[in-house]
């Protein structure tokens, strides 16, 4: 049987694991971090007060929506503030929370897709990016090159999680393994926390990632087979895993691994 390592935060991992189990795949849930709210720096409120400039609230993930909404201005000021989102899941989360989405790439779910929007190059002003510490540096840099004054509102942070010893033993023992990765942070923690032989096994196992940035990072670490998934959501990851598994089985993977 093919085992699939799932490394998203716990709720998303459990959802994907349930989906994989319905297709005779054995999920191995290993969330590398959880999230905790944090208070952003003092420069967020002054950014909203700059009424002479174009003001943009940028949400980088559904988690950024969850933790960032409390730091938006009062409702009577929102009419003059634009919102931008990365990815359809983030846009859906923002709309479900009662806020409009003004700027979103028609396709794609990466920083680069958002930065291609021509509207961002028009009359740049102040952009508040809701994110976690250390995240979205490419977004901040891209907006800065367009002339935006960027404020990083770090409204949540990742809390690392140690993999369970039993899971590590199971990873060591499984034969056919596909791994899935949705963040570079998870990769860095896995490299740090997993024993060398288990990490080495992950590097030689087929991997699915949700962005070219993660693909490049994993390949730089020495991974031998890294493919882009159809998208960042669990349904897209599921279809990508199923397709990859069929191809591997057709090529005699079961006999050769």
Short mmCIF file of C-alpha atoms in Angstrom, two decimals:
data_model
loop_
_atom_site.label_atom_id
_atom_site.label_comp_id
_atom_site.label_asym_id
_atom_site.label_seq_id
_atom_site.Cartn_x
_atom_site.Cartn_y
_atom_site.Cartn_z
CA UNK A 1 0.00 0.00 0.00
CA UNK A 2 1.14 3.55 -0.73
CA UNK A 3 1.62 5.76 2.32
CA UNK A 4 1.17 9.53 1.98
CA UNK A 5 2.89 11.92 4.37
CA UNK A 6 0.66 14.93 5.09
CA UNK A 7 2.36 17.94 6.69
CA UNK A 8 -0.31 20.65 6.73
CA UNK A 9 -1.54 22.10 10.05
CA UNK A 10 -3.63 19.57 11.91
CA UNK A 11 -7.20 20.42 10.82
CA UNK A 12 -6.26 20.60 7.15
CA UNK A 13 -4.13 17.46 7.46
CA UNK A 14 -6.93 15.46 9.04
CA UNK A 15 -9.32 16.56 6.28
CA UNK A 16 -6.87 15.48 3.57
CA UNK A 17 -6.16 12.24 5.43
CA UNK A 18 -9.87 11.38 5.41
CA UNK A 19 -10.00 11.99 1.66
CA UNK A 20 -6.92 9.85 1.02
CA UNK A 21 -8.32 7.01 3.09
CA UNK A 22 -11.34 6.80 0.80
CA UNK A 23 -8.98 5.90 -2.07
CA UNK A 24 -7.11 3.04 -0.39
CA UNK A 25 -4.14 5.21 0.47
CA UNK A 26 -2.60 5.20 3.94
CA UNK A 27 -2.19 8.76 5.27
CA UNK A 28 0.53 9.63 7.77
CA UNK A 29 -0.37 12.92 9.47
CA UNK A 30 2.65 14.93 10.60
CA UNK A 31 1.75 18.61 11.14
CA UNK A 32 4.99 20.49 11.70
CA UNK A 33 3.44 23.53 13.37
CA UNK A 34 0.28 25.09 14.73
CA UNK A 35 -0.68 28.76 14.93
CA UNK A 36 -0.95 31.35 17.68
CA UNK A 37 -2.33 34.88 17.49
CA UNK A 38 0.07 37.75 18.14
CA UNK A 39 -0.27 41.51 18.28
CA UNK A 40 1.29 43.33 15.31
CA UNK A 41 3.64 46.28 15.66
CA UNK A 42 2.56 49.86 16.36
CA UNK A 43 2.85 50.97 12.72
CA UNK A 44 -0.42 49.37 11.57
CA UNK A 45 -2.86 51.96 12.93
CA UNK A 46 -0.89 54.93 11.50
CA UNK A 47 -0.97 53.24 8.09
CA UNK A 48 -4.77 53.33 8.09
CA UNK A 49 -4.69 56.99 9.12
CA UNK A 50 -2.87 58.06 5.95
CA UNK A 51 -6.01 59.16 4.10
CA UNK A 52 -4.04 61.04 1.45
CA UNK A 53 -2.65 57.80 0.01
CA UNK A 54 -4.16 54.72 -1.52
CA UNK A 55 -4.50 52.11 1.24
CA UNK A 56 -4.37 48.39 0.65
CA UNK A 57 -4.97 45.49 3.06
CA UNK A 58 -3.27 42.34 1.77
CA UNK A 59 -4.30 38.92 3.09
CA UNK A 60 -1.82 36.18 2.30
CA UNK A 61 -3.73 33.10 3.50
CA UNK A 62 -6.98 32.05 5.18
CA UNK A 63 -5.04 32.12 8.44
CA UNK A 64 -4.08 35.74 7.79
CA UNK A 65 -7.79 36.54 7.38
CA UNK A 66 -8.63 34.80 10.64
CA UNK A 67 -6.04 36.67 12.68
CA UNK A 68 -5.90 39.90 10.66
CA UNK A 69 -9.53 41.03 10.57
CA UNK A 70 -9.44 42.40 14.14
CA UNK A 71 -6.76 44.86 13.01
CA UNK A 72 -8.71 46.37 10.13
CA UNK A 73 -9.99 49.93 10.65
CA UNK A 74 -13.43 50.70 11.98
CA UNK A 75 -16.30 49.86 9.57
CA UNK A 76 -16.93 53.52 8.71
CA UNK A 77 -13.38 53.75 7.31
CA UNK A 78 -13.40 50.56 5.27
CA UNK A 79 -15.03 52.07 2.18
CA UNK A 80 -11.79 53.84 1.31
CA UNK A 81 -9.56 50.78 1.82
CA UNK A 82 -8.94 48.14 -0.84
CA UNK A 83 -8.38 44.47 -0.09
CA UNK A 84 -6.10 42.06 -1.96
CA UNK A 85 -5.83 38.31 -1.45
CA UNK A 86 -3.51 35.53 -2.50
CA UNK A 87 -5.44 32.46 -3.63
CA UNK A 88 -9.10 31.60 -3.96
CA UNK A 89 -9.28 30.02 -0.48
CA UNK A 90 -8.13 33.29 1.07
CA UNK A 91 -10.67 35.24 -0.97
CA UNK A 92 -13.46 32.89 0.03
CA UNK A 93 -12.49 33.19 3.70
CA UNK A 94 -12.47 36.99 3.52
CA UNK A 95 -15.87 37.12 1.81
CA UNK A 96 -17.34 34.61 4.26
CA UNK A 97 -16.18 36.95 7.03
CA UNK A 98 -18.24 39.76 5.50
CA UNK A 99 -15.54 41.70 3.63
CA UNK A 100 -15.20 42.35 -0.11
CA UNK A 101 -12.28 41.25 -2.26
CA UNK A 102 -11.05 43.99 -4.59
CA UNK A 103 -7.85 42.50 -6.00
CA UNK A 104 -7.21 38.83 -6.74
CA UNK A 105 -5.31 37.13 -9.53
CA UNK A 106 -7.67 35.49 -12.03
CA UNK A 107 -5.62 32.33 -11.84
CA UNK A 108 -2.86 31.04 -9.62
CA UNK A 109 -2.32 31.17 -5.91
CA UNK A 110 1.18 32.56 -5.40
CA UNK A 111 2.76 35.88 -4.52
CA UNK A 112 3.96 36.19 -8.11
CA UNK A 113 0.42 35.78 -9.45
CA UNK A 114 -0.84 38.65 -7.31
CA UNK A 115 2.08 40.91 -8.17
CA UNK A 116 1.25 40.60 -11.88
CA UNK A 117 -2.00 42.52 -11.43
CA UNK A 118 -1.66 45.83 -13.31
CA UNK A 119 -3.88 47.58 -10.76
CA UNK A 120 -1.11 47.29 -8.19
CA UNK A 121 1.17 49.49 -10.26
CA UNK A 122 -1.36 52.34 -10.33
CA UNK A 123 -0.92 55.09 -7.72
CA UNK A 124 0.88 53.03 -5.08
CA UNK A 125 0.32 54.11 -1.50
CA UNK A 126 0.40 52.17 1.78
CA UNK A 127 0.08 48.37 1.82
CA UNK A 128 -0.50 46.47 5.06
CA UNK A 129 0.41 42.79 4.63
CA UNK A 130 -1.19 40.44 7.17
CA UNK A 131 1.28 37.59 7.66
CA UNK A 132 3.45 35.63 10.07
CA UNK A 133 7.01 36.60 11.08
CA UNK A 134 9.49 35.81 8.34
CA UNK A 135 6.80 35.28 5.73
CA UNK A 136 5.94 36.96 2.44
CA UNK A 137 9.26 38.70 1.94
CA UNK A 138 8.90 38.37 -1.83
CA UNK A 139 5.51 40.08 -1.65
CA UNK A 140 6.83 42.95 0.43
CA UNK A 141 9.80 43.35 -1.91
CA UNK A 142 7.62 43.26 -5.02
CA UNK A 143 5.22 45.87 -3.71
CA UNK A 144 8.11 47.99 -2.54
CA UNK A 145 9.61 48.01 -6.05
CA UNK A 146 6.28 49.31 -7.36
CA UNK A 147 6.46 52.22 -4.94
CA UNK A 148 4.26 50.97 -2.11
CA UNK A 149 5.17 51.76 1.48
CA UNK A 150 4.85 48.32 3.03
CA UNK A 151 3.83 47.57 6.61
CA UNK A 152 4.10 43.94 7.71
CA UNK A 153 1.30 43.24 10.19
CA UNK A 154 2.51 40.03 11.81
CA UNK A 155 -0.78 38.94 13.37
CA UNK A 156 0.01 35.28 13.96
CA UNK A 157 3.01 33.04 14.41
CA UNK A 158 3.86 29.41 13.83
CA UNK A 159 4.47 27.21 16.85
CA UNK A 160 6.70 24.22 15.94
CA UNK A 161 5.50 20.69 16.69
CA UNK A 162 7.76 17.71 17.27
CA UNK A 163 6.82 14.58 15.28
CA UNK A 164 5.58 11.71 17.45
CA UNK A 165 8.15 8.92 17.99
CA UNK A 166 5.69 6.27 16.74
CA UNK A 167 5.21 8.21 13.51
CA UNK A 168 8.96 8.43 13.01
CA UNK A 169 9.23 4.65 13.46
CA UNK A 170 6.41 4.12 10.97
CA UNK A 171 8.08 6.40 8.43
CA UNK A 172 11.24 4.41 8.80
CA UNK A 173 9.37 1.15 8.12
CA UNK A 174 7.07 2.05 5.20
CA UNK A 175 7.98 0.93 1.72
CA UNK A 176 6.11 3.11 -0.78
CA UNK A 177 5.96 6.74 0.35
CA UNK A 178 4.70 9.95 -1.25
CA UNK A 179 5.24 13.18 0.67
CA UNK A 180 3.27 16.43 0.41
CA UNK A 181 4.54 19.90 1.35
CA UNK A 182 2.66 23.19 1.48
CA UNK A 183 5.25 25.43 3.13
CA UNK A 184 9.01 25.88 3.36
CA UNK A 185 8.60 26.32 7.12
CA UNK A 186 7.35 22.73 7.41
CA UNK A 187 10.32 21.50 5.38
CA UNK A 188 12.82 23.31 7.58
CA UNK A 189 11.27 21.90 10.73
CA UNK A 190 11.14 18.38 9.33
CA UNK A 191 14.81 18.58 8.39
CA UNK A 192 15.61 19.77 11.92
CA UNK A 193 13.45 17.35 13.89
CA UNK A 194 13.61 14.07 11.94
CA UNK A 195 16.47 11.59 12.37
CA UNK A 196 18.94 11.60 9.52
CA UNK A 197 17.88 8.26 8.04
CA UNK A 198 14.19 9.26 8.00
CA UNK A 199 14.95 12.65 6.47
CA UNK A 200 17.07 10.90 3.87
CA UNK A 201 14.16 8.61 3.06
CA UNK A 202 11.92 11.63 2.52
CA UNK A 203 14.44 13.16 0.12
CA UNK A 204 14.46 10.05 -2.10
CA UNK A 205 10.66 9.61 -2.00
CA UNK A 206 8.39 11.25 -4.61
CA UNK A 207 7.15 14.61 -3.35
CA UNK A 208 4.28 16.94 -4.24
CA UNK A 209 4.51 20.66 -3.49
CA UNK A 210 2.15 23.59 -4.08
CA UNK A 211 4.57 26.19 -5.47
CA UNK A 212 7.72 26.46 -7.54
CA UNK A 213 9.38 28.20 -4.58
CA UNK A 214 8.87 25.13 -2.39
CA UNK A 215 9.90 22.88 -5.27
CA UNK A 216 13.18 24.76 -5.70
CA UNK A 217 13.86 24.69 -1.95
CA UNK A 218 13.25 20.94 -1.69
CA UNK A 219 15.40 20.24 -4.73
CA UNK A 220 18.19 22.35 -3.23
CA UNK A 221 18.03 20.10 -0.17
CA UNK A 222 18.71 17.11 -2.41
CA UNK A 223 15.25 15.73 -3.20
CA UNK A 224 15.29 13.52 -6.25
CA UNK A 225 11.66 13.75 -7.45
CA UNK A 226 9.56 16.86 -6.77
CA UNK A 227 6.39 17.73 -8.70
CA UNK A 228 3.97 20.64 -8.58
CA UNK A 229 0.46 19.80 -7.38
CA UNK A 230 -2.60 21.05 -9.24
CA UNK A 231 -3.27 23.65 -6.55
CA UNK A 232 -2.94 24.48 -2.85
CA UNK A 233 -6.28 23.08 -1.65
CA UNK A 234 -6.91 19.59 -0.37
CA UNK A 235 -9.04 18.57 -3.39
CA UNK A 236 -6.21 19.54 -5.75
CA UNK A 237 -3.64 17.78 -3.58
CA UNK A 238 -5.78 14.65 -3.53
CA UNK A 239 -6.07 14.53 -7.32
CA UNK A 240 -2.33 15.11 -7.68
CA UNK A 241 -1.53 12.30 -5.24
CA UNK A 242 -3.89 9.91 -7.04
CA UNK A 243 -2.38 10.72 -10.41
CA UNK A 244 1.19 10.38 -9.16
CA UNK A 245 0.41 7.10 -7.40
CA UNK A 246 -1.16 5.62 -10.54
CA UNK A 247 1.86 6.58 -12.59
CA UNK A 248 4.25 5.10 -10.04
CA UNK A 249 2.28 1.88 -9.82
CA UNK A 250 2.14 1.59 -13.61
CA UNK A 251 5.90 1.96 -13.76
CA UNK A 252 6.41 -0.95 -11.40
CA UNK A 253 7.10 1.13 -8.30
CA UNK A 254 5.64 -1.54 -6.02
CA UNK A 255 8.16 -4.09 -7.22
CA UNK A 256 11.18 -1.80 -7.34
CA UNK A 257 10.81 0.00 -3.99
#
